[in-house]
mmCIF file of C-alpha atoms in Angstrom:
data_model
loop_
_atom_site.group_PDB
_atom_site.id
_atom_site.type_symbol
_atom_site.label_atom_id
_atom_site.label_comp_id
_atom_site.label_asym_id
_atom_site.label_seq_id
_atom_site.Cartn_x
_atom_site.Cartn_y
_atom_site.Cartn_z
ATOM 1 C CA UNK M 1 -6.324 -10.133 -10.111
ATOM 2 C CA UNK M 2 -4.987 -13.524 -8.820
ATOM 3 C CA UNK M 3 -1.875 -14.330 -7.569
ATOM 4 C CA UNK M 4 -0.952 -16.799 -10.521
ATOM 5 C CA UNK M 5 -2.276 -13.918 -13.565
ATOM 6 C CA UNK M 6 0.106 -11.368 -11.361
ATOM 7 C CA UNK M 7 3.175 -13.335 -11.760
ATOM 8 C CA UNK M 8 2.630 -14.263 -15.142
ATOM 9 C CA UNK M 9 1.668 -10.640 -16.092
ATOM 10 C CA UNK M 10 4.950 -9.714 -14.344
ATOM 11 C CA UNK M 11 6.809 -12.614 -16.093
ATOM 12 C CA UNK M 12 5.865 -11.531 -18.969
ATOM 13 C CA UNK M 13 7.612 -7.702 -18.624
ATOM 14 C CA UNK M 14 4.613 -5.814 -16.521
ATOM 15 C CA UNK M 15 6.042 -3.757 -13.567
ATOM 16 C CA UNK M 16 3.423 -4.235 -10.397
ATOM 17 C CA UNK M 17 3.376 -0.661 -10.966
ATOM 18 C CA UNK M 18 1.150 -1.627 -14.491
ATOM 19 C CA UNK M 19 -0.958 -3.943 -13.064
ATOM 20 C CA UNK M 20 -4.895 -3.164 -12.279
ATOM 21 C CA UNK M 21 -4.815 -3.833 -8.521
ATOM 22 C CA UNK M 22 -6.637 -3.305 -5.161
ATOM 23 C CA UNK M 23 -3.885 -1.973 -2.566
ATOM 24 C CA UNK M 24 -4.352 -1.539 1.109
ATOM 25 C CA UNK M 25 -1.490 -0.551 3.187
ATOM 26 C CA UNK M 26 -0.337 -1.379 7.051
ATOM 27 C CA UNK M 27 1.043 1.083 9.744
ATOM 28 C CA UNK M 28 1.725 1.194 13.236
ATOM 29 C CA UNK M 29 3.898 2.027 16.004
ATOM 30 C CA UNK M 30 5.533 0.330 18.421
ATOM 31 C CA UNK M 31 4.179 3.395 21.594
ATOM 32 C CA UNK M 32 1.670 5.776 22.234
ATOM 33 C CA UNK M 33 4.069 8.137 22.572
ATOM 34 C CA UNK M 34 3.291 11.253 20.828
ATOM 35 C CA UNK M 35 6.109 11.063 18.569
ATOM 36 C CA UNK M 36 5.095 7.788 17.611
ATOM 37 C CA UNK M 37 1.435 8.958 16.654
ATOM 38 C CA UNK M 38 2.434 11.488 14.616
ATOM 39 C CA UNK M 39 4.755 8.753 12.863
ATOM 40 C CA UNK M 40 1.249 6.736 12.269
ATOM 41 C CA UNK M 41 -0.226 10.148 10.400
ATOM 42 C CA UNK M 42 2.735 10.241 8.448
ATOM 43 C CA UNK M 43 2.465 6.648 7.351
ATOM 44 C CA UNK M 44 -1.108 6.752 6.518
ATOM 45 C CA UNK M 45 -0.539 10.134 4.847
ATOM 46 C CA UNK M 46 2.592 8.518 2.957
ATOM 47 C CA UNK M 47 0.582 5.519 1.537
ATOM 48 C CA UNK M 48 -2.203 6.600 0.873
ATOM 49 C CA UNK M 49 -1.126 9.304 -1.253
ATOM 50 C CA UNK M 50 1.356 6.622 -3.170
ATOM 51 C CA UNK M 51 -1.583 4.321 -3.748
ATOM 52 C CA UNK M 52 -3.637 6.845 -4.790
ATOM 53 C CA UNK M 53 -0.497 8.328 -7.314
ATOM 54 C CA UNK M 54 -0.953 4.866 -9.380
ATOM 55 C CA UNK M 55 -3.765 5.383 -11.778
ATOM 56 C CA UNK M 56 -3.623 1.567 -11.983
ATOM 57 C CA UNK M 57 -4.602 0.836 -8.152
ATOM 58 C CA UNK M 58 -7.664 1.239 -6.170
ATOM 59 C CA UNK M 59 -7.010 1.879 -2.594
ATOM 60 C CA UNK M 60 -8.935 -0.585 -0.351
ATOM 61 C CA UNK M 61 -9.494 -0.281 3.389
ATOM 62 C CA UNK M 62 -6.749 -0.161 5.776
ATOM 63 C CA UNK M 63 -4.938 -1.502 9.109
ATOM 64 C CA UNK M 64 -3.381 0.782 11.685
ATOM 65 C CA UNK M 65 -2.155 0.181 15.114
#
């Protein structure tokens, strides 16, 4: 789905939530600390189990760093 047919889907009363999309996701951290990797697993783990919740979206590749 386009950028224009989103809006006007949306315009016209859709919540993103009802919308037949492709959804990636981006997480990262600021150290390699190991607090901070454990905050990456939690992000990915957060995500992609949202994305995955909303029968309407496909979940596409993602970016971590």
């Amino acid at each position: 789905m386009d950028l224009y047919t989103m809006r006007k889907e949306m315009s016209n009363g859709k919540n993103v939530y009802d919308l037949p999309l492709r959804v990636t996701y981006y997480a990262r951290v600021s150290s390699e600390k190991d607090e901070q990797l454990n905050s990456l697993s939690n992000q990915v783990f957060y995500f992609e189990k949202h994305i995955k919740e909303v029968s309407n979206w496909t979940l596409c590749p993602r970016i971590c760093r």
